[in-house]
Amino acid sequence: MPRRTVFIVLFRGVGGKTQLPTAPLRTALTEAGFENVATYINSGNAVLRTTLGREETRRRVGEIVAKAFGFDKAVHLVTGQEWDELIANNPFPHALAIPKYLHAAWLETEPAAEAVERVRSLATGGEGFEIRGRVAYLHTPHGFGTSKMAARFDRAIGVENTARNWNTVLKLSELAEKALA
């Protein structure tokens, strides 16, 4: 029997004018042959199980959302194991008291050292920024929406990425566990 992998699917740029409604997305992915599909809120999160490799899965998911929803932005795939490591490697355990102020950004590639320092230099007022492999952790204790570091992160880091707050990180972990069954 072929090995099945659980992928957490993170769609970049969902919100505002770009929507991926959860029920139709779940249906489209399931009809395409993906197993144990789950979605979480209308901000571009899905979990699925497949025997396909990462790139083939990314290609097929990209084609599905382009055809069904007119969505043409980046699709990031993270394995369940990589997601577990993302959680375990959190450099801000004290931030878990208010999880909405902690964000993890999945990076397409590792950023240049200069880019990391550029973002770090924007941190003020107890904010924190760390990179662990292909994950950037942003702790914004006064709010993500009011943080200059958070507002400038996307451009300053210099690599394709998509971020989720810690509440979403934990919910996607829960859905990935269920998808293993």
CSV table of N, CA, C and O in Angstrom, one decimal, residues 4-65:
chain,number,residue,atom,x,y,z
A,4,ARG,N,0.9,7.3,2.7
A,4,ARG,CA,0.1,8.4,2.7
A,4,ARG,C,0.7,9.5,3.5
A,4,ARG,O,1.2,9.3,4.6
A,5,THR,N,0.7,10.8,3.0
A,5,THR,CA,1.2,11.9,3.7
A,5,THR,C,0.1,12.9,4.0
A,5,THR,O,-0.8,13.1,3.2
A,6,VAL,N,0.1,13.4,5.2
A,6,VAL,CA,-0.8,14.5,5.5
A,6,VAL,C,-0.1,15.8,5.3
A,6,VAL,O,1.0,16.0,5.7
A,7,PHE,N,-0.8,16.7,4.5
A,7,PHE,CA,-0.3,18.0,4.2
A,7,PHE,C,-1.2,19.0,4.8
A,7,PHE,O,-2.4,18.9,4.6
A,8,ILE,N,-0.6,20.0,5.4
A,8,ILE,CA,-1.3,21.2,5.7
A,8,ILE,C,-1.2,22.2,4.5
A,8,ILE,O,0.0,22.4,4.1
A,9,VAL,N,-2.3,22.6,4.0
A,9,VAL,CA,-2.2,23.5,2.8
A,9,VAL,C,-2.5,24.9,3.2
A,9,VAL,O,-3.6,25.2,3.8
A,10,LEU,N,-1.6,25.8,3.0
A,10,LEU,CA,-1.7,27.2,3.3
A,10,LEU,C,-1.7,28.0,2.0
A,10,LEU,O,-0.8,28.0,1.3
A,11,PHE,N,-2.8,28.7,1.9
A,11,PHE,CA,-3.0,29.5,0.7
A,11,PHE,C,-2.6,30.9,1.1
A,11,PHE,O,-3.1,31.5,2.1
A,12,ARG,N,-1.8,31.5,0.3
A,12,ARG,CA,-1.3,32.9,0.5
A,12,ARG,C,-2.3,33.9,-0.1
A,12,ARG,O,-2.9,33.7,-1.1
A,13,GLY,N,-2.5,34.9,0.7
A,13,GLY,CA,-3.3,36.1,0.1
A,13,GLY,C,-4.8,35.9,0.1
A,13,GLY,O,-5.5,36.5,-0.7
A,14,VAL,N,-5.3,35.0,1.0
A,14,VAL,CA,-6.8,34.9,1.1
A,14,VAL,C,-7.3,35.9,2.0
A,14,VAL,O,-6.8,36.1,3.1
A,15,GLY,N,-8.4,36.5,1.7
A,15,GLY,CA,-9.0,37.6,2.5
A,15,GLY,C,-9.4,38.7,1.6
A,15,GLY,O,-8.9,38.8,0.4
A,16,GLY,N,-10.2,39.6,2.0
A,16,GLY,CA,-10.6,40.8,1.2
A,16,GLY,C,-11.3,40.3,0.0
A,16,GLY,O,-12.3,39.6,0.0
A,17,LYS,N,-10.8,40.7,-1.2
A,17,LYS,CA,-11.4,40.3,-2.5
A,17,LYS,C,-11.2,38.9,-2.8
A,17,LYS,O,-11.9,38.3,-3.6
A,18,THR,N,-10.1,38.3,-2.3
A,18,THR,CA,-9.8,36.9,-2.6
A,18,THR,C,-10.4,35.9,-1.6
A,18,THR,O,-9.9,36.0,-0.4
A,19,GLN,N,-11.3,35.1,-1.9
A,19,GLN,CA,-12.0,34.2,-1.0
A,19,GLN,C,-11.8,32.8,-1.5
A,19,GLN,O,-11.9,32.5,-2.7
A,20,LEU,N,-11.7,31.9,-0.5
A,20,LEU,CA,-11.8,30.5,-0.8
A,20,LEU,C,-12.8,29.9,0.2
A,20,LEU,O,-12.4,29.5,1.3
A,21,PRO,N,-14.0,29.8,-0.2
A,21,PRO,CA,-15.0,29.3,0.8
A,21,PRO,C,-14.8,27.9,1.2
A,21,PRO,O,-14.5,27.0,0.4
A,22,THR,N,-14.9,27.6,2.5
A,22,THR,CA,-14.4,26.4,3.0
A,22,THR,C,-15.2,25.1,2.5
A,22,THR,O,-14.6,24.2,2.1
A,23,ALA,N,-16.5,25.2,2.5
A,23,ALA,CA,-17.3,24.0,2.1
A,23,ALA,C,-17.0,23.6,0.6
A,23,ALA,O,-16.7,22.5,0.3
A,24,PRO,N,-17.1,24.6,-0.3
A,24,PRO,CA,-16.8,24.3,-1.7
A,24,PRO,C,-15.3,23.8,-1.9
A,24,PRO,O,-15.0,23.0,-2.8
A,25,LEU,N,-14.4,24.4,-1.2
A,25,LEU,CA,-13.0,24.0,-1.3
A,25,LEU,C,-12.8,22.5,-0.8
A,25,LEU,O,-12.2,21.7,-1.5
A,26,ARG,N,-13.5,22.2,0.3
A,26,ARG,CA,-13.4,20.8,0.8
A,26,ARG,C,-14.0,19.9,-0.2
A,26,ARG,O,-13.4,18.8,-0.5
A,27,THR,N,-15.1,20.2,-0.8
A,27,THR,CA,-15.7,19.4,-1.8
A,27,THR,C,-14.8,19.2,-3.0
A,27,THR,O,-14.6,18.1,-3.5
A,28,ALA,N,-14.3,20.3,-3.5
A,28,ALA,CA,-13.4,20.2,-4.7
A,28,ALA,C,-12.2,19.4,-4.5
A,28,ALA,O,-11.8,18.5,-5.3
A,29,LEU,N,-11.5,19.5,-3.3
A,29,LEU,CA,-10.4,18.7,-3.0
A,29,LEU,C,-10.7,17.2,-2.8
A,29,LEU,O,-10.0,16.3,-3.3
A,30,THR,N,-11.8,16.9,-2.2
A,30,THR,CA,-12.3,15.6,-2.0
A,30,THR,C,-12.6,14.9,-3.4
A,30,THR,O,-12.2,13.8,-3.6
A,31,GLU,N,-13.3,15.6,-4.2
A,31,GLU,CA,-13.7,15.1,-5.5
A,31,GLU,C,-12.5,14.9,-6.4
A,31,GLU,O,-12.5,14.0,-7.3
A,32,ALA,N,-11.4,15.6,-6.1
A,32,ALA,CA,-10.1,15.4,-6.9
A,32,ALA,C,-9.3,14.2,-6.4
A,32,ALA,O,-8.3,13.8,-6.9
A,33,GLY,N,-9.8,13.5,-5.3
A,33,GLY,CA,-9.2,12.3,-4.8
A,33,GLY,C,-8.4,12.4,-3.6
A,33,GLY,O,-7.8,11.4,-3.1
A,34,PHE,N,-8.3,13.6,-3.0
A,34,PHE,CA,-7.6,13.7,-1.7
A,34,PHE,C,-8.5,13.2,-0.6
A,34,PHE,O,-9.7,13.2,-0.7
A,35,GLU,N,-7.8,12.6,0.4
A,35,GLU,CA,-8.5,12.0,1.5
A,35,GLU,C,-8.6,12.8,2.7
A,35,GLU,O,-7.7,13.7,2.9
A,36,ASN,N,-9.6,12.6,3.6
A,36,ASN,CA,-9.7,13.2,4.9
A,36,ASN,C,-9.5,14.7,4.8
A,36,ASN,O,-8.8,15.3,5.7
A,37,VAL,N,-10.1,15.3,3.9
A,37,VAL,CA,-10.0,16.8,3.7
A,37,VAL,C,-10.7,17.5,4.8
A,37,VAL,O,-11.9,17.2,5.1
A,38,ALA,N,-10.0,18.5,5.3
A,38,ALA,CA,-10.7,19.4,6.3
A,38,ALA,C,-10.2,20.8,5.9
A,38,ALA,O,-9.2,21.1,5.4
A,39,THR,N,-11.1,21.8,6.2
A,39,THR,CA,-10.7,23.2,6.1
A,39,THR,C,-11.0,23.9,7.4
A,39,THR,O,-11.7,23.5,8.2
A,40,TYR,N,-10.3,25.1,7.5
A,40,TYR,CA,-10.4,25.9,8.7
A,40,TYR,C,-10.5,27.3,8.4
A,40,TYR,O,-9.6,27.9,7.7
A,41,ILE,N,-11.6,27.9,8.7
A,41,ILE,CA,-12.0,29.3,8.5
A,41,ILE,C,-11.6,29.8,7.1
A,41,ILE,O,-10.9,29.1,6.3
A,42,ASN,N,-12.3,30.9,6.6
A,42,ASN,CA,-12.1,31.3,5.3
A,42,ASN,C,-10.8,32.1,5.0
A,42,ASN,O,-10.8,33.0,4.2
A,43,SER,N,-9.8,31.7,5.7
A,43,SER,CA,-8.5,32.5,5.5
A,43,SER,C,-7.5,31.6,4.8
A,43,SER,O,-6.3,31.9,4.9
A,44,GLY,N,-7.9,30.6,4.1
A,44,GLY,CA,-6.9,29.8,3.3
A,44,GLY,C,-6.2,28.7,4.0
A,44,GLY,O,-5.0,28.6,3.9
A,45,ASN,N,-6.9,27.8,4.7
A,45,ASN,CA,-6.3,26.7,5.4
A,45,ASN,C,-7.0,25.4,5.0
A,45,ASN,O,-8.2,25.4,5.1
A,46,ALA,N,-6.3,24.4,4.7
A,46,ALA,CA,-6.9,23.1,4.5
A,46,ALA,C,-5.9,22.0,4.9
A,46,ALA,O,-4.7,22.3,5.1
A,47,VAL,N,-6.4,20.8,5.2
A,47,VAL,CA,-5.6,19.7,5.5
A,47,VAL,C,-6.1,18.6,4.7
A,47,VAL,O,-7.3,18.4,4.5
A,48,LEU,N,-5.2,17.7,4.2
A,48,LEU,CA,-5.6,16.6,3.3
A,48,LEU,C,-4.5,15.5,3.5
A,48,LEU,O,-3.4,15.7,3.9
A,49,ARG,N,-4.9,14.3,3.0
A,49,ARG,CA,-4.0,13.1,3.0
A,49,ARG,C,-4.0,12.6,1.6
A,49,ARG,O,-5.0,12.6,0.9
A,50,THR,N,-2.8,12.2,1.2
A,50,THR,CA,-2.6,11.8,-0.2
A,50,THR,C,-1.4,10.9,-0.3
A,50,THR,O,-0.5,10.9,0.6
A,51,THR,N,-1.3,10.1,-1.4
A,51,THR,CA,-0.2,9.3,-1.7
A,51,THR,C,0.8,10.1,-2.7
A,51,THR,O,1.9,9.6,-2.9
A,52,LEU,N,0.3,11.2,-3.1
A,52,LEU,CA,1.2,12.0,-4.0
A,52,LEU,C,2.3,12.7,-3.3
A,52,LEU,O,2.1,13.0,-2.1
A,53,GLY,N,3.3,13.0,-4.0
A,53,GLY,CA,4.4,13.8,-3.4
A,53,GLY,C,4.1,15.3,-3.3
A,53,GLY,O,3.0,15.7,-3.8
A,54,ARG,N,4.9,16.0,-2.6
A,54,ARG,CA,4.6,17.4,-2.4
A,54,ARG,C,4.4,18.3,-3.6
A,54,ARG,O,3.4,19.0,-3.7
A,55,GLU,N,5.3,18.1,-4.6
A,55,GLU,CA,5.1,19.0,-5.8
A,55,GLU,C,3.9,18.6,-6.6
A,55,GLU,O,3.3,19.5,-7.2
A,56,GLU,N,3.7,17.3,-6.7
A,56,GLU,CA,2.5,16.9,-7.5
A,56,GLU,C,1.2,17.4,-6.8
A,56,GLU,O,0.2,17.8,-7.4
A,57,THR,N,1.2,17.3,-5.5
A,57,THR,CA,0.0,17.7,-4.7
A,57,THR,C,-0.1,19.2,-4.8
A,57,THR,O,-1.2,19.7,-5.1
A,58,ARG,N,1.0,20.0,-4.7
A,58,ARG,CA,0.9,21.4,-4.9
A,58,ARG,C,0.4,21.8,-6.3
A,58,ARG,O,-0.5,22.7,-6.4
A,59,ARG,N,0.8,21.1,-7.3
A,59,ARG,CA,0.4,21.4,-8.7
A,59,ARG,C,-1.1,21.1,-8.8
A,59,ARG,O,-1.9,22.0,-9.3
A,60,ARG,N,-1.6,20.0,-8.3
A,60,ARG,CA,-3.0,19.6,-8.4
A,60,ARG,C,-3.9,20.5,-7.6
A,60,ARG,O,-4.9,21.0,-8.1
A,61,VAL,N,-3.5,20.9,-6.4
A,61,VAL,CA,-4.3,21.8,-5.6
A,61,VAL,C,-4.3,23.1,-6.3
A,61,VAL,O,-5.4,23.8,-6.4
A,62,GLY,N,-3.2,23.6,-6.8
A,62,GLY,CA,-3.1,24.9,-7.5
A,62,GLY,C,-4.1,24.9,-8.7
A,62,GLY,O,-4.8,25.9,-8.9
A,63,GLU,N,-4.1,23.8,-9.5
A,63,GLU,CA,-5.0,23.7,-10.6
A,63,GLU,C,-6.5,23.7,-10.2
A,63,GLU,O,-7.3,24.4,-10.8
A,64,ILE,N,-6.8,23.0,-9.1
A,64,ILE,CA,-8.2,22.9,-8.6
A,64,ILE,C,-8.6,24.3,-8.2
A,64,ILE,O,-9.7,24.8,-8.6
A,65,VAL,N,-7.8,25.0,-7.4
A,65,VAL,CA,-8.3,26.3,-6.9
A,65,VAL,C,-8.3,27.4,-8.0
A,65,VAL,O,-9.1,28.3,-8.0
